[in-house]
Amino acid sequence: MIVWGTKRTERVQGLVADFCPICREIRTFQLTRVGAVGHVYFISFGEGNLVACTTKCQVCGSLYHAQPTRYSASEKDEQVNLETLIQTTFPRLREVHAPRLALEARLRQKSSSLTQDERRDLLIEPFTIVNPLVEARYASAEFDRQSGLGCLATILIGGGLFFGSIVLKGRAKDWGLLAAAILGGAGILYTLLQLHFAPKRFVRRKIIPSLAKALAPLKPGREEIESTLERCKSVGLRIGKVVKARE
């Protein structure tokens, strides 16, 4: 049997400068090329066909789809200062983002100067940005710290009791196997519960801080946040269901 197909590959291209809507500032980003490359027995060569490019803010960690053609180059030097990075990778940055930078300046000076539509758009924007991360996390059964520890403890304790009981005889063996079954079952149940709640922990740990950072300059009231979450629900964004206004 020959195992073959395509797999995802990622290759860091370097650093670029761009505007981050979560930080609401010009930031340094890591530019990554995403490709699809053929493999035989999971061994592949080259970068494969270009599928997409992503940028990751080096301050808040937010991920964005990127148009690589907007950058004139990428920078390998991680110590480069921001202004030099702008000139090297995106010299027209302030011109391209002029309307947004002007809007952010108005927000910093006097948030009440925003129109109702501008405020509504700025409120929902961070939710739409982080929603793909939420969708991806809820679609996977990835172990986190709690579920991983539960699985490890189940294997070590339950498995240890089971194999330890095999060498015993009589009632001691029966009690040992019973204890292994009970503890193993409890461990499996605990691990499954932790796996179930892992996406919610991810949202609290990664998503909520990003949302709070992006929304802080707007100083939204609870009713505004609840209204924004309802808008997210109405357009089918999962984040509208898993994030609560109080968080």
Coordinates of C-alpha atoms in Angstrom, one line a residue:
M1 CA 0.0 0.0 0.0
I2 CA 1.3 3.4 -1.0
V3 CA 0.5 6.3 1.3
W4 CA 0.3 9.6 -0.7
G5 CA -1.6 12.8 -0.9
T6 CA -1.1 16.4 0.0
K7 CA -0.4 18.1 3.3
R8 CA -0.2 21.6 4.6
T9 CA 3.2 23.3 4.9
E10 CA 4.1 26.6 6.6
R11 CA 7.2 28.6 6.0
V12 CA 8.0 31.8 7.8
Q13 CA 9.0 34.5 5.3
G14 CA 10.1 37.1 7.7
L15 CA 8.8 40.3 9.3
V16 CA 6.6 43.0 7.8
A17 CA 4.9 46.1 9.1
D18 CA 1.1 46.6 9.0
F19 CA -1.8 47.9 11.0
C20 CA -3.3 45.7 13.7
P21 CA -7.0 46.3 14.4
I22 CA -6.7 44.5 17.8
C23 CA -3.8 46.7 19.0
R24 CA -5.2 49.6 17.0
E25 CA -1.6 50.5 16.2
I26 CA 1.0 49.9 13.5
R27 CA 2.8 46.7 14.5
T28 CA 5.5 44.2 13.5
F29 CA 4.0 41.1 12.0
Q30 CA 5.4 37.7 11.1
L31 CA 4.6 36.8 7.5
T32 CA 4.0 33.1 6.9
R33 CA 3.5 31.3 3.6
V34 CA 1.0 28.5 3.6
G35 CA 1.3 25.8 0.9
A36 CA -0.2 22.5 -0.1
V37 CA 2.6 20.0 -1.1
G38 CA 2.3 16.4 -2.3
H39 CA 3.8 13.7 -0.1
V40 CA 4.6 10.0 -0.3
Y41 CA 4.5 8.3 3.1
F42 CA 4.3 11.9 4.6
I43 CA 7.7 12.8 3.1
S44 CA 7.6 15.8 0.8
F45 CA 10.0 18.3 -0.7
G46 CA 9.6 22.0 -1.5
E47 CA 7.0 24.5 -0.5
G48 CA 4.2 23.2 -2.7
N49 CA 1.5 25.3 -4.3
L50 CA 0.7 28.6 -2.5
V51 CA -2.6 28.4 -0.7
A52 CA -2.5 31.5 1.4
C53 CA -0.4 33.8 3.5
T54 CA -0.9 34.8 7.1
T55 CA 0.4 37.5 9.3
K56 CA 0.7 37.3 13.1
C57 CA 1.0 40.4 15.2
Q58 CA 4.1 40.2 17.4
V59 CA 2.4 42.1 20.2
C60 CA -1.1 40.6 20.6
G61 CA -0.6 37.4 18.6
S62 CA -3.7 38.0 16.4
L63 CA -3.7 36.1 13.0
Y64 CA -4.8 37.6 9.7
H65 CA -5.1 36.5 6.1
A66 CA -2.6 38.5 4.1
Q67 CA -2.1 39.7 0.6
P68 CA 1.7 39.2 0.1
T69 CA 1.8 41.5 -2.9
R70 CA 1.2 44.5 -0.7
Y71 CA 4.6 44.0 0.9
S72 CA 7.7 45.0 -1.1
A73 CA 9.9 42.7 0.9
S74 CA 10.2 40.8 4.2
E75 CA 12.8 41.4 6.9
K76 CA 14.9 38.7 8.5
D77 CA 16.4 40.8 11.2
E78 CA 14.2 40.5 14.3
Q79 CA 15.9 43.5 16.0
V80 CA 14.9 45.9 13.3
N81 CA 13.0 49.0 14.6
L82 CA 9.4 49.6 13.4
E83 CA 10.1 52.7 11.2
T84 CA 12.9 50.9 9.4
L85 CA 10.6 47.9 8.9
I86 CA 7.9 50.2 7.5
Q87 CA 10.3 51.6 4.9
T88 CA 11.7 48.2 4.0
T89 CA 8.5 46.2 3.8
F90 CA 5.5 48.5 3.4
P91 CA 6.5 52.1 2.6
R92 CA 3.0 53.1 1.6
L93 CA 1.5 51.8 4.9
R94 CA 0.4 55.2 6.3
E95 CA -1.0 56.1 2.9
V96 CA -3.0 52.9 2.5
H97 CA -4.3 53.0 6.1
A98 CA -4.8 56.7 6.2
P99 CA -8.6 56.6 6.7
R100 CA -8.2 54.0 9.5
L101 CA -5.4 55.8 11.2
A102 CA -7.4 59.0 11.1
L103 CA -10.4 57.2 12.7
E104 CA -8.2 55.8 15.4
A105 CA -6.8 59.3 16.1
R106 CA -10.3 60.6 16.5
L107 CA -11.1 57.7 18.9
R108 CA -8.2 58.5 21.1
Q109 CA -8.9 62.2 21.2
K110 CA -12.6 62.0 21.7
S111 CA -14.6 58.8 21.3
S112 CA -17.9 60.7 21.2
S113 CA -16.8 62.2 17.8
L114 CA -17.5 58.8 16.2
T115 CA -20.8 58.4 14.2
Q116 CA -23.2 55.6 15.3
D117 CA -22.2 53.5 12.3
E118 CA -18.5 54.0 12.9
R119 CA -18.9 52.9 16.5
R120 CA -21.0 49.9 15.5
D121 CA -18.4 48.8 13.0
L122 CA -15.5 49.2 15.4
L123 CA -17.4 47.2 18.1
I124 CA -18.0 44.2 15.9
E125 CA -14.7 44.2 14.1
P126 CA -12.6 42.4 16.8
F127 CA -15.2 39.7 17.1
T128 CA -15.1 39.0 13.4
I129 CA -11.3 39.0 13.5
V130 CA -10.9 36.4 16.3
N131 CA -14.0 34.3 15.2
P132 CA -11.9 32.0 12.9
L133 CA -9.7 31.0 15.8
V134 CA -12.8 30.2 17.8
E135 CA -14.3 28.2 15.0
A136 CA -11.1 26.2 14.5
R137 CA -10.7 25.4 18.2
Y138 CA -14.3 24.2 18.6
A139 CA -13.8 22.0 15.5
S140 CA -10.8 20.2 16.9
A141 CA -10.3 17.7 19.8
E142 CA -7.0 19.2 20.8
F143 CA -5.6 18.4 24.2
D144 CA -4.8 21.3 26.5
R145 CA -3.0 21.2 29.9
Q146 CA -5.9 20.0 31.9
S147 CA -7.1 17.3 29.5
G148 CA -3.5 16.2 28.8
L149 CA -2.8 15.8 32.5
G150 CA -6.0 13.8 33.0
C151 CA -5.1 11.5 30.2
L152 CA -1.5 11.0 31.5
A153 CA -2.8 10.4 35.1
T154 CA -5.3 7.8 33.8
I155 CA -2.6 5.9 31.9
L156 CA -0.1 6.0 34.8
I157 CA -2.4 5.3 37.7
G158 CA -5.0 3.0 36.0
G159 CA -2.4 1.2 33.9
G160 CA 0.0 0.9 36.8
L161 CA -2.6 -0.7 39.0
F162 CA -3.7 -3.0 36.2
F163 CA -0.3 -4.3 35.4
G164 CA 0.7 -4.4 39.1
S165 CA -2.4 -6.5 39.9
I166 CA -1.5 -9.1 37.3
V167 CA 1.4 -10.4 39.4
L168 CA -0.9 -10.7 42.5
K169 CA -2.9 -13.7 43.4
G170 CA -6.3 -14.4 44.9
R171 CA -8.4 -11.7 46.4
A172 CA -5.6 -9.2 46.2
K173 CA -5.6 -9.6 42.5
D174 CA -9.3 -9.2 42.2
W175 CA -9.3 -6.0 44.4
G176 CA -6.4 -4.6 42.4
L177 CA -8.1 -5.1 39.1
L178 CA -11.3 -3.6 40.4
A179 CA -9.5 -0.6 41.7
A180 CA -7.8 -0.3 38.3
A181 CA -11.1 -0.4 36.5
I182 CA -12.7 2.1 38.8
L183 CA -9.8 4.6 38.7
G184 CA -9.3 4.1 34.9
G185 CA -13.0 4.7 34.2
A186 CA -13.0 7.8 36.4
G187 CA -9.9 9.0 34.7
I188 CA -11.4 8.5 31.2
L189 CA -14.5 10.4 32.3
Y190 CA -12.5 13.2 33.7
T191 CA -10.4 13.5 30.6
L192 CA -13.4 13.5 28.3
L193 CA -15.0 16.3 30.4
Q194 CA -11.8 18.3 30.3
L195 CA -11.7 17.8 26.5
H196 CA -15.3 19.1 26.3
F197 CA -14.5 22.2 28.2
A198 CA -11.1 22.8 26.6
P199 CA -12.4 25.1 23.8
K200 CA -14.1 27.3 26.4
R201 CA -10.9 27.6 28.4
F202 CA -9.1 28.6 25.2
V203 CA -11.7 31.4 24.7
R204 CA -11.2 32.7 28.2
R205 CA -7.4 32.4 28.0
K206 CA -6.8 33.7 24.5
I207 CA -9.9 35.3 23.0
I208 CA -11.4 37.3 25.8
P209 CA -8.1 39.3 26.5
S210 CA -7.8 40.2 22.8
L211 CA -11.4 41.4 22.7
A212 CA -11.0 43.4 25.9
K213 CA -7.8 45.0 24.5
A214 CA -9.5 46.0 21.3
L215 CA -12.7 47.2 22.9
A216 CA -11.1 49.2 25.7
P217 CA -10.7 52.5 23.8
L218 CA -14.4 52.4 22.9
K219 CA -15.5 51.9 26.6
P220 CA -18.6 50.0 25.6
G221 CA -21.5 49.5 28.0
R222 CA -22.9 46.0 28.7
E223 CA -25.9 46.7 26.5
E224 CA -23.6 47.6 23.6
I225 CA -21.6 44.4 24.0
E226 CA -24.7 42.3 24.2
S227 CA -26.1 43.9 21.1
T228 CA -22.8 43.2 19.3
L229 CA -22.9 39.6 20.3
E230 CA -26.5 39.3 19.0
R231 CA -25.2 40.7 15.7
C232 CA -22.5 38.0 15.6
K233 CA -25.2 35.3 16.2
S234 CA -27.4 36.7 13.5
V235 CA -24.6 36.3 10.9
G236 CA -23.7 32.8 12.1
L237 CA -20.5 33.6 14.0
R238 CA -19.9 31.0 16.8
I239 CA -18.2 33.7 18.9
G240 CA -21.6 35.2 19.5
K241 CA -22.7 32.0 21.2
V242 CA -19.6 31.2 23.3
V243 CA -18.7 34.6 24.6
K244 CA -20.8 36.3 27.3
A245 CA -21.0 40.0 27.8
R246 CA -20.0 39.8 31.5
E247 CA -16.7 38.1 30.4

